[in-house]
Tab-separated table of C-alpha atoms and ligand atoms in Angstrom:
chain	number	residue	atom	x	y	z
A	1	MET	CA	0.000	0.000	0.000
A	2	PRO	CA	1.460	3.438	-0.941
A	3	PRO	CA	2.176	6.186	1.586
A	4	ASP	CA	-0.719	8.553	2.139
A	5	LYS	CA	-0.474	12.302	1.672
A	6	ALA	CA	1.029	12.779	5.103
A	7	GLY	CA	3.789	10.412	4.007
A	8	ILE	CA	2.407	7.608	6.090
A	9	ILE	CA	1.890	4.022	5.031
A	10	PRO	CA	-1.566	2.956	6.234
A	11	ARG	CA	-1.768	-0.370	8.013
A	12	LEU	CA	-5.177	-1.948	8.085
A	13	TYR	CA	-6.649	-3.887	10.940
A	14	PRO	CA	-6.597	-7.615	10.887
A	15	SER	CA	-10.184	-8.764	11.245
A	16	THR	CA	-9.157	-11.346	13.796
A	17	GLY	CA	-5.982	-12.675	15.352
A	18	SER	CA	-3.119	-10.815	16.941
A	19	PRO	CA	-2.713	-7.064	16.754
A	20	VAL	CA	-0.305	-5.663	14.172
A	21	ASN	CA	2.132	-4.449	16.827
A	22	PRO	CA	2.570	-5.714	20.359
A	23	MET	CA	1.150	-3.183	22.789
A	24	PRO	CA	3.397	-1.504	25.338
A	25	ALA	CA	2.489	-1.446	29.001
A	26	VAL	CA	-0.577	0.598	29.852
A	27	ASN	CA	1.363	3.090	31.953
A	28	THR	CA	3.345	4.346	28.951
A	29	LEU	CA	0.227	6.103	27.641
A	30	ARG	CA	-0.250	9.804	28.139
A	31	PRO	CA	-2.507	10.749	31.060
A	32	SER	CA	-6.199	11.219	30.310
A	33	ALA	CA	-9.418	10.923	32.266
A	34	CYS	CA	-11.104	9.155	29.345
A	35	PRO	CA	-11.202	5.378	29.215
A	36	GLY	CA	-9.562	3.617	26.279
A	37	LEU	CA	-8.932	0.025	25.380
A	38	LEU	CA	-5.495	0.242	26.994
A	39	ARG	CA	-6.502	2.629	29.778
A	40	ILE	CA	-8.996	1.306	32.304
A	41	VAL	CA	-10.548	4.204	34.189
A	42	GLN	CA	-12.059	3.567	37.593
A	43	ALA	CA	-15.697	4.362	38.395
A	44	LEU	CA	-17.938	3.543	41.366
A	45	ASP	CA	-18.916	0.231	39.815
A	46	GLY	CA	-15.370	-0.796	38.797
A	47	GLY	CA	-13.134	-0.166	35.803
A	48	ILE	CA	-14.320	1.043	32.398
A	49	CYS	CA	-12.700	-0.038	29.122
A	50	ARG	CA	-13.755	1.795	25.946
A	51	ILE	CA	-13.356	-0.060	22.663
A	52	LYS	CA	-13.282	2.296	19.693
A	53	LEU	CA	-14.746	0.632	16.636
A	54	ALA	CA	-13.782	1.560	13.087
A	55	GLY	CA	-16.922	3.157	11.706
A	56	GLY	CA	-18.893	1.459	14.496
A	57	SER	CA	-18.240	-1.907	12.846
A	58	ILE	CA	-17.276	-5.156	14.554
A	59	THR	CA	-17.205	-8.763	13.405
A	60	ALA	CA	-19.279	-11.437	15.091
A	61	ASP	CA	-16.066	-13.077	16.375
A	62	GLN	CA	-14.930	-9.777	17.867
A	63	ALA	CA	-18.348	-9.196	19.439
A	64	ASN	CA	-18.093	-12.623	21.043
A	65	ALA	CA	-14.663	-11.668	22.395
A	66	VAL	CA	-16.124	-8.503	23.964
A	67	ALA	CA	-18.964	-10.549	25.468
A	68	ASP	CA	-16.492	-13.123	26.837
A	69	ALA	CA	-14.242	-10.426	28.310
A	70	ALA	CA	-17.191	-8.696	29.989
A	71	ARG	CA	-18.422	-11.949	31.478
A	72	MET	CA	-15.042	-13.309	32.575
A	73	TYR	CA	-13.289	-10.200	33.851
A	74	ALA	CA	-16.049	-7.684	34.620
A	75	GLY	CA	-19.615	-7.470	35.855
A	76	GLY	CA	-21.010	-8.316	32.426
A	77	VAL	CA	-22.367	-4.834	31.668
A	78	ILE	CA	-21.594	-3.628	28.134
A	79	GLU	CA	-22.554	-0.155	26.944
A	80	ALA	CA	-23.227	1.077	23.428
A	81	THR	CA	-21.988	4.676	23.411
A	82	ASN	CA	-23.339	7.685	21.552
A	83	ARG	CA	-20.161	7.706	19.431
A	84	ALA	CA	-20.936	4.205	18.134
A	85	ASN	CA	-18.328	2.522	20.317
A	86	LEU	CA	-18.581	-0.144	23.012
A	87	GLN	CA	-17.442	-0.064	26.601
A	88	ILE	CA	-17.200	-2.677	29.305
A	89	ARG	CA	-18.024	-1.610	32.872
A	90	GLY	CA	-17.369	-3.135	36.264
A	91	ILE	CA	-13.891	-4.449	35.482
A	92	GLY	CA	-12.167	-6.041	38.438
A	93	ALA	CA	-8.568	-6.916	39.205
A	94	GLU	CA	-7.964	-8.914	35.998
A	95	GLN	CA	-7.839	-5.915	33.699
A	96	ASP	CA	-4.657	-7.084	31.963
A	97	ALA	CA	-6.371	-10.339	30.985
A	98	LEU	CA	-9.373	-8.387	29.699
A	99	ILE	CA	-7.157	-6.128	27.582
A	100	ALA	CA	-5.237	-9.115	26.230
A	101	ARG	CA	-8.491	-10.807	25.206
A	102	LEU	CA	-9.614	-7.720	23.289
A	103	LEU	CA	-6.226	-7.240	21.614
A	104	ALA	CA	-6.150	-10.875	20.552
A	105	ALA	CA	-9.479	-10.295	18.822
A	106	GLY	CA	-7.943	-7.485	16.755
A	107	LEU	CA	-9.833	-4.693	18.503
A	108	GLY	CA	-6.756	-2.663	19.418
A	109	PRO	CA	-5.185	0.273	17.615
A	110	ASN	CA	-2.255	-0.081	15.206
A	111	ASN	CA	0.000	1.251	17.954
A	112	ALA	CA	-0.667	2.071	21.585
A	113	ALA	CA	-0.388	5.840	21.197
A	114	GLY	CA	-3.030	5.719	18.477
A	115	ASP	CA	-5.813	4.309	20.652
A	116	ASP	CA	-7.268	7.617	21.829
A	117	VAL	CA	-7.411	9.292	18.423
A	118	ARG	CA	-9.553	6.691	16.667
A	119	ASN	CA	-12.482	9.102	16.736
A	120	LEU	CA	-14.088	9.090	13.299
A	121	MET	CA	-17.843	8.682	13.106
A	122	LEU	CA	-19.633	7.361	10.017
A	123	SER	CA	-23.259	6.651	9.306
A	124	PRO	CA	-24.139	3.140	10.509
A	125	SER	CA	-25.455	2.549	6.975
A	126	ALA	CA	-22.207	3.567	5.269
A	127	GLY	CA	-21.889	1.718	1.975
A	128	ILE	CA	-25.417	0.279	2.055
A	129	ASP	CA	-27.694	3.329	2.297
A	130	PRO	CA	-29.807	4.032	-0.828
A	131	GLN	CA	-29.477	7.801	-0.336
A	132	MET	CA	-25.664	7.988	0.024
A	133	TRP	CA	-23.557	9.995	-2.410
A	134	PHE	CA	-20.567	7.711	-1.945
A	135	ASP	CA	-19.293	4.837	0.196
A	136	THR	CA	-17.369	6.565	2.994
A	137	ARG	CA	-15.584	3.457	4.244
A	138	PRO	CA	-12.428	3.492	2.064
A	139	LEU	CA	-11.745	7.143	2.906
A	140	ALA	CA	-12.514	6.438	6.566
A	141	THR	CA	-9.982	3.580	6.593
A	142	GLN	CA	-7.361	5.917	5.177
A	143	VAL	CA	-8.131	8.659	7.731
A	144	LEU	CA	-8.155	6.214	10.660
A	145	ALA	CA	-4.772	4.821	9.595
A	146	THR	CA	-3.322	8.329	9.444
A	147	LEU	CA	-4.745	9.264	12.846
A	148	GLN	CA	-3.058	6.245	14.373
A	149	ASN	CA	0.224	6.248	12.493
A	150	HIS	CA	1.089	9.936	12.312
A	151	ALA	CA	2.800	10.575	15.658
A	152	ARG	CA	1.948	14.281	15.789
A	153	PHE	CA	-1.776	13.500	15.755
A	154	HIS	CA	-1.378	11.588	19.008
A	155	GLN	CA	-1.202	15.012	20.661
A	156	LEU	CA	-4.924	15.445	19.954
A	157	SER	CA	-7.304	15.176	22.883
A	158	ALA	CA	-8.991	11.802	23.371
A	159	LYS	CA	-12.247	13.692	22.805
A	160	PHE	CA	-11.197	15.320	19.520
A	161	ALA	CA	-13.620	13.862	16.975
A	162	ILE	CA	-14.264	13.870	13.231
A	163	GLN	CA	-17.444	13.028	11.338
A	164	LEU	CA	-17.507	11.820	7.731
A	165	ASP	CA	-21.011	11.976	6.281
A	166	GLY	CA	-21.714	10.417	2.908
A	167	GLY	CA	-25.244	11.823	2.641
A	168	GLU	CA	-26.925	8.681	4.001
A	169	ALA	CA	-30.582	8.850	5.070
A	170	LEU	CA	-29.569	7.182	8.338
A	171	ALA	CA	-27.284	9.800	9.814
A	172	MET	CA	-26.713	11.464	13.168
A	173	LEU	CA	-26.429	15.084	12.127
A	174	GLU	CA	-26.614	16.842	15.503
A	175	HIS	CA	-23.553	15.533	17.338
A	176	HIS	CA	-20.926	18.216	17.483
A	177	HIS	CA	-17.555	17.300	16.012
A	178	ASP	CA	-14.268	19.173	15.895
A	179	LEU	CA	-14.220	18.633	12.133
A	180	TRP	CA	-17.097	17.433	9.980
A	181	LEU	CA	-17.157	16.568	6.291
A	182	SER	CA	-20.417	16.056	4.433
A	183	ALA	CA	-20.884	15.005	0.807
A	184	PHE	CA	-23.006	16.824	-1.750
A	185	VAL	CA	-23.150	16.917	-5.526
A	186	ARG	CA	-22.798	20.081	-7.590
A	187	GLU	CA	-22.923	20.031	-11.352
A	188	GLY	CA	-22.295	16.322	-11.388
A	189	GLN	CA	-19.215	16.493	-9.125
A	190	THR	CA	-19.171	14.956	-5.647
A	191	LEU	CA	-17.734	17.443	-3.158
A	192	LEU	CA	-17.117	17.406	0.580
A	193	ALA	CA	-18.411	20.428	2.446
A	194	PHE	CA	-16.691	20.814	5.785
A	195	GLY	CA	-17.079	22.725	9.009
A	196	LEU	CA	-15.262	23.151	12.295
A	197	ALA	CA	-16.639	22.775	15.827
A	198	GLY	CA	-20.190	21.931	14.818
A	199	CYS	CA	-22.281	19.491	12.839
A	200	PRO	CA	-23.635	19.199	9.284
A	201	GLY	CA	-27.264	19.191	10.398
A	202	LEU	CA	-27.173	22.539	12.209
A	203	ASP	CA	-24.192	24.560	11.024
A	204	ALA	CA	-23.127	26.211	7.784
A	205	PRO	CA	-20.006	24.816	6.126
A	206	VAL	CA	-16.759	26.754	5.894
A	207	ALA	CA	-15.920	25.634	2.357
A	208	ALA	CA	-15.690	22.492	0.228
A	209	VAL	CA	-13.098	20.305	-1.482
A	210	PRO	CA	-13.341	17.672	-4.222
A	211	LEU	CA	-13.963	14.189	-2.840
A	212	ASP	CA	-10.461	13.003	-3.694
A	213	HIS	CA	-8.994	15.797	-1.545
A	214	GLY	CA	-10.871	14.558	1.528
A	215	HIS	CA	-7.910	12.870	3.187
A	216	ALA	CA	-5.597	15.795	2.465
A	217	LEU	CA	-8.173	18.156	3.958
A	218	VAL	CA	-8.345	16.185	7.212
A	219	VAL	CA	-4.558	16.159	7.490
A	220	ALA	CA	-4.336	19.893	6.732
A	221	VAL	CA	-7.009	20.817	9.285
A	222	LEU	CA	-5.424	18.730	12.039
A	223	GLU	CA	-1.953	20.098	11.305
A	224	ALA	CA	-3.325	23.660	11.365
A	225	PHE	CA	-5.101	23.003	14.654
A	226	LEU	CA	-1.936	21.643	16.259
A	227	ASP	CA	0.122	24.536	14.893
A	228	LEU	CA	-2.204	27.059	16.517
A	229	ALA	CA	-3.495	25.442	19.713
A	230	THR	CA	-1.896	26.020	23.090
A	231	PRO	CA	-1.822	23.030	25.474
A	232	GLU	CA	-4.999	24.360	27.095
A	233	GLN	CA	-6.823	24.600	23.751
A	234	THR	CA	-7.759	20.972	23.260
A	235	ARG	CA	-10.840	21.319	21.055
A	236	MET	CA	-11.539	23.089	17.795
A	237	ARG	CA	-14.103	25.343	19.478
A	238	HIS	CA	-11.268	26.914	21.452
A	239	LEU	CA	-9.804	28.469	18.285
A	240	PRO	CA	-11.189	31.088	15.862
A	241	VAL	CA	-12.341	29.261	12.728
A	242	ASP	CA	-10.765	31.854	10.419
A	243	ASN	CA	-7.329	31.302	11.932
A	244	VAL	CA	-7.480	27.579	11.196
A	245	VAL	CA	-8.899	28.006	7.693
A	246	SER	CA	-6.316	30.620	6.713
A	247	ARG	CA	-3.529	28.108	7.422
A	248	LEU	CA	-4.895	25.424	5.105
A	249	SER	CA	-2.538	24.900	2.220
A	250	LEU	CA	-4.887	23.110	-0.169
A	251	PRO	CA	-7.265	24.948	-2.526
A	252	LEU	CA	-10.789	25.411	-1.165
A	253	LEU	CA	-14.023	25.696	-3.119
A	254	SER	CA	-17.211	27.479	-2.220
A	255	ALA	CA	-19.781	25.259	-0.500
A	256	GLN	CA	-22.596	26.924	-2.409
A	257	GLY	CA	-25.453	24.512	-2.977
A	258	PHE	CA	-24.718	22.444	0.136
A	259	LYS	CA	-27.752	21.609	2.184
A	260	ARG	CA	-27.869	18.550	4.348
A	261	PRO	CA	-31.397	17.137	4.214
A	262	ALA	CA	-32.324	15.251	7.375
A	263	SER	CA	-34.709	12.325	7.292
A	264	ASP	CA	-37.809	12.565	9.470
A	265	ALA	CA	-38.059	8.807	9.799
A	266	LEU	CA	-36.557	7.043	12.787
A	267	LEU	CA	-34.326	4.921	10.575
A	268	HIS	CA	-32.196	3.688	13.479
A	269	ILE	CA	-35.034	1.383	14.589
A	270	GLY	CA	-36.607	-1.175	12.262
A	271	SER	CA	-35.684	-2.830	8.969
A	272	TYR	CA	-35.021	-0.936	5.744
A	273	PRO	CA	-33.944	-1.803	2.200
A	274	GLN	CA	-30.333	-1.261	1.260
A	275	THR	CA	-28.955	-0.018	-2.013
A	276	GLN	CA	-28.003	-3.660	-2.691
A	277	LYS	CA	-30.937	-5.541	-4.221
A	278	ASN	CA	-32.931	-7.804	-1.870
A	279	GLN	CA	-30.755	-6.827	1.084
A	280	PHE	CA	-31.982	-5.114	4.253
A	281	TYR	CA	-30.485	-3.704	7.381
A	282	VAL	CA	-32.120	-4.321	10.743
A	283	ALA	CA	-31.519	-1.794	13.516
A	284	ALA	CA	-32.500	-1.768	17.183
A	285	ILE	CA	-31.668	0.068	20.379
A	286	ALA	CA	-30.032	-1.262	23.515
A	287	PRO	CA	-32.351	-0.102	26.330
A	288	LEU	CA	-30.752	3.009	27.865
A	289	GLY	CA	-27.554	2.083	26.044
A	290	ARG	CA	-26.926	-1.116	27.976
A	291	LEU	CA	-26.606	-4.726	26.941
A	292	ASP	CA	-25.099	-7.780	28.524
A	293	SER	CA	-22.944	-10.613	27.262
A	294	LEU	CA	-25.910	-12.752	26.223
A	295	MET	CA	-27.443	-9.919	24.181
A	296	LEU	CA	-24.169	-9.224	22.400
A	297	GLN	CA	-23.509	-12.888	21.720
A	298	GLY	CA	-27.071	-13.301	20.493
A	299	ALA	CA	-26.757	-10.350	18.104
A	300	ALA	CA	-23.463	-11.781	16.829
A	301	GLN	CA	-25.154	-15.130	16.263
A	302	LEU	CA	-27.943	-13.456	14.263
A	303	ALA	CA	-25.365	-11.579	12.176
A	304	SER	CA	-23.600	-14.830	11.363
A	305	GLU	CA	-26.762	-16.795	10.684
A	306	TYR	CA	-28.719	-14.264	8.641
A	307	GLY	CA	-26.175	-11.660	7.548
A	308	ASP	CA	-22.518	-11.315	6.644
A	309	GLY	CA	-21.103	-11.928	10.129
A	310	THR	CA	-20.681	-8.239	10.956
A	311	LEU	CA	-22.519	-5.829	13.235
A	312	ARG	CA	-22.435	-2.075	13.430
A	313	PHE	CA	-23.068	0.030	16.500
A	314	THR	CA	-24.976	3.276	16.112
A	315	PRO	CA	-24.820	6.719	17.761
A	316	TRP	CA	-28.365	6.071	18.998
A	317	GLN	CA	-26.796	3.509	21.349
A	318	GLY	CA	-28.026	0.607	19.324
A	319	VAL	CA	-26.965	-2.058	16.885
A	320	LEU	CA	-27.457	-2.514	13.138
A	321	LEU	CA	-27.116	-5.795	11.269
A	322	PRO	CA	-26.359	-5.244	7.552
A	323	ASN	CA	-26.889	-7.428	4.487
A	324	ILE	CA	-29.896	-9.356	5.753
A	325	GLU	CA	-32.263	-11.217	3.457
A	326	ARG	CA	-34.823	-12.180	6.111
A	327	PRO	CA	-35.318	-9.045	8.223
A	328	GLY	CA	-38.388	-10.406	10.022
A	329	ALA	CA	-36.445	-13.275	11.594
A	330	VAL	CA	-33.643	-10.947	12.701
A	331	THR	CA	-36.054	-8.409	14.190
A	332	GLU	CA	-37.763	-11.171	16.126
A	333	GLY	CA	-34.421	-12.484	17.328
A	334	LEU	CA	-33.213	-9.073	18.474
A	335	ALA	CA	-36.492	-8.433	20.320
A	336	GLN	CA	-36.191	-11.779	22.101
A	337	LEU	CA	-32.706	-10.796	23.207
A	338	GLY	CA	-34.052	-7.591	24.777
A	339	PHE	CA	-33.253	-4.990	22.115
A	340	LEU	CA	-35.895	-2.343	21.376
A	341	CYS	CA	-37.118	-2.907	17.818
A	342	SER	CA	-40.076	-0.536	17.708
A	343	THR	CA	-40.375	3.216	18.119
A	344	ASP	CA	-43.497	2.498	20.177
A	345	HIS	CA	-41.512	1.082	23.067
A	346	PRO	CA	-41.718	3.477	26.043
A	347	LEU	CA	-37.910	3.589	26.357
A	348	ALA	CA	-37.185	3.954	22.635
A	349	ARG	CA	-36.560	7.716	22.824
A	350	MET	CA	-35.106	7.885	26.308
A	351	ILE	CA	-31.413	8.244	27.122
A	352	ALA	CA	-29.751	8.330	30.519
A	353	CYS	CA	-26.152	8.415	31.685
A	354	THR	CA	-24.701	5.946	34.191
A	355	GLY	CA	-25.926	8.018	37.119
A	356	SER	CA	-25.268	7.478	40.791
A	357	SER	CA	-25.411	3.684	40.584
A	358	GLY	CA	-22.027	3.632	38.842
A	359	CYS	CA	-20.626	7.159	38.683
A	360	GLY	CA	-19.299	9.140	41.622
A	361	LYS	CA	-20.456	12.424	40.078
A	362	GLY	CA	-24.063	11.285	39.692
A	363	LEU	CA	-26.617	13.060	41.875
A	364	ALA	CA	-29.437	10.640	41.025
A	365	ASP	CA	-29.971	7.109	39.718
A	366	THR	CA	-30.724	8.280	36.188
A	367	LYS	CA	-31.302	4.883	34.600
A	368	ALA	CA	-33.809	3.736	37.218
A	369	ASP	CA	-35.515	7.142	37.073
A	370	ALA	CA	-35.685	6.946	33.262
A	371	VAL	CA	-37.510	3.628	33.489
A	372	GLN	CA	-39.965	5.194	35.939
A	373	LEU	CA	-40.468	8.262	33.724
A	374	ALA	CA	-41.003	6.099	30.644
A	375	ALA	CA	-43.770	4.245	32.499
A	376	LEU	CA	-45.416	7.534	33.449
A	377	GLN	CA	-44.977	9.237	30.080
A	378	PRO	CA	-44.277	6.616	27.352
A	379	GLY	CA	-42.597	7.858	24.204
A	380	VAL	CA	-41.217	11.110	25.591
A	381	GLU	CA	-37.884	12.030	23.989
A	382	ALA	CA	-35.949	12.839	27.118
A	383	HIS	CA	-32.395	12.807	28.401
A	384	LEU	CA	-31.685	12.216	32.091
A	385	SER	CA	-28.255	13.405	33.178
A	386	GLY	CA	-26.709	12.739	36.577
A	387	CYS	CA	-24.657	15.939	36.383
A	388	SER	CA	-23.919	18.738	33.946
A	389	ARG	CA	-21.252	16.748	32.064
A	390	SER	CA	-23.958	15.218	29.871
A	391	CYS	CA	-22.082	11.982	29.096
A	392	ALA	CA	-25.127	10.298	27.543
A	393	ALA	CA	-25.938	12.990	24.984
A	394	ALA	CA	-23.669	14.680	22.469
A	395	HIS	CA	-26.633	16.747	21.277
A	396	THR	CA	-29.434	18.684	22.977
A	397	ALA	CA	-32.512	16.535	23.573
A	398	PRO	CA	-36.011	18.048	23.324
A	399	VAL	CA	-36.366	17.479	27.088
A	400	THR	CA	-33.477	17.284	29.551
A	401	LEU	CA	-33.780	16.350	33.201
A	402	LEU	CA	-30.654	17.397	35.078
A	403	ALA	CA	-30.257	15.731	38.473
A	404	VAL	CA	-30.031	17.938	41.552
A	405	SER	CA	-30.515	15.257	44.249
A	406	PRO	CA	-31.681	11.632	44.428
A	407	GLY	CA	-34.967	11.397	42.495
A	408	HIS	CA	-35.101	15.131	41.743
A	409	TYR	CA	-34.282	17.055	38.582
A	410	ASP	CA	-34.314	20.470	36.947
A	411	LEU	CA	-36.245	20.324	33.690
A	412	TYR	CA	-35.104	22.020	30.463
A	413	PHE	CA	-36.729	22.360	27.064
A	414	ARG	CA	-34.568	22.583	23.961
A	415	ASP	CA	-34.407	26.152	22.758
A	416	ALA	CA	-32.006	27.475	20.128
A	417	ALA	CA	-31.753	30.748	22.058
A	418	HIS	CA	-30.446	28.885	25.111
A	419	PRO	CA	-27.315	26.821	24.445
A	420	GLY	CA	-26.519	23.776	26.523
A	421	PHE	CA	-29.586	21.909	27.761
A	422	GLY	CA	-31.968	24.683	26.625
A	423	ARG	CA	-34.457	26.792	28.560
A	424	LEU	CA	-34.903	26.030	32.258
A	425	HIS	CA	-38.593	25.346	32.815
A	426	ALA	CA	-38.875	23.972	36.348
A	427	ARG	CA	-36.625	23.183	39.272
A	428	THR	CA	-36.279	20.210	41.616
A	429	LEU	CA	-39.071	18.078	40.199
A	430	SER	CA	-39.680	14.540	41.340
A	431	ILE	CA	-40.053	11.982	38.547
A	432	GLU	CA	-43.812	11.879	39.208
A	433	ALA	CA	-44.017	15.669	38.907
A	434	ALA	CA	-41.889	15.683	35.739
A	435	GLY	CA	-44.122	12.996	34.223
A	436	ALA	CA	-47.270	14.965	35.079
A	437	LEU	CA	-45.808	18.161	33.645
A	438	LEU	CA	-44.774	16.478	30.403
A	439	ARG	CA	-48.131	14.736	30.098
A	440	ALA	CA	-49.971	18.034	30.457
A	441	ARG	CA	-47.756	19.812	27.951
A	442	PRO	CA	-48.686	19.765	24.244
A	443	ARG	CA	-46.193	17.616	22.358
A	444	SER	CA	-45.439	20.401	19.878
A	445	ASN	CA	-43.990	22.428	22.727
A	446	THR	CA	-41.563	19.764	23.811
A	447	ASP	CA	-40.528	18.452	20.438
A	448	ASP	CA	-39.200	21.495	18.678
B	1	LIG	S1	-23.207	12.872	33.196
B	1	LIG	FE1	-22.235	13.099	35.215
B	1	LIG	S2	-23.279	11.558	36.487
B	1	LIG	FE2	-23.693	11.025	34.377
B	1	LIG	S3	-22.095	9.536	33.858
B	1	LIG	FE3	-21.373	11.570	33.206
B	1	LIG	S4	-20.152	12.310	34.941
B	1	LIG	FE4	-21.411	10.615	35.686
């Protein structure tokens, strides 16, 4: 494989087997509060290991390895994150054995210093979505290889994130990213509009480049960011956009004509036809982002039996099985395992962080309270957060309940004029009171 435009020779992941390079000891990594595959971070309920998946994708064999590791070396709780990754919670003393199991399954980075920077989000329907302008996966592979292999990029924060959007109907367009690229077609040419510190669904692009300059653009933006940022400026939002753009050495085009149409349908739940004839994808949600070893093994079994032996995790904290010919059987199987397969399920639009049952910062048991709220007000699109860090949501939900004490929350409604959680509507509500208030409120006022 030839060197890329940063002069780096990409090395692709093995799908199974040993990692490309042996991993150094965990304590050689730079300090960070974020969990990684090689950095187990302690929480109230034990250690957390975050497994960053390339484009959210994982093979059935790798999913089985995650399930085994969670069962053997942790409490068995697996979380699907809102960045389409997986994490194992409740890890005990055998963390080295857990890490070794995951590395042996090929889930590690190309080199240890590259673990944190594997932050590139794609649509879960990349390469199979009938609405896409192009298949983002080859470009994503190239970008991920550069992020891992170019030593200077290891200076980026573990939270520094990129989105590559191919125009798919199934797309999370509201999660803020440090750099986003989004495809559109102008006069027959596929271009990539891009923006900094925002998202393609809400923000105007800075400019555009031809599709085949996509990798060079990512490299140029990251180099410019690192040239300009002080050690305290860890995210793109900390820098003036114009300063970064003026340092880019490649020619930029106008983004005139770019408009990112969002789909109204809830395409992350249910079964939908792919661009490939007679093929479907089946998507479902892990209730409040959590699954256990049996659910993950069961989903892997369905992927092997009915699909191509791969699964994809989604930013809606769910799973998607691609290339399915019998979607009904897979939907039934996922439902039996405990996944939410219908938008009618009371918890289908509810998200909640770990909360006080597993996080020392949590002021309330958000997951238990979310279940109670869903019973009182089924179908409400709400986010329960144990503190202001908002770990469960990378976007603003129509309704946010921010914990202030056990069982009590401040309630916010999304409002573009009020950044963060939105407009504060009521303070220190019990779950019963929040449910009554939401029930009495016209839906149009809470679902802006
Ligand atoms: S939002 Fe706060 S309470 Fe919830 S998991 Fe994050 S740090 Fe913990």
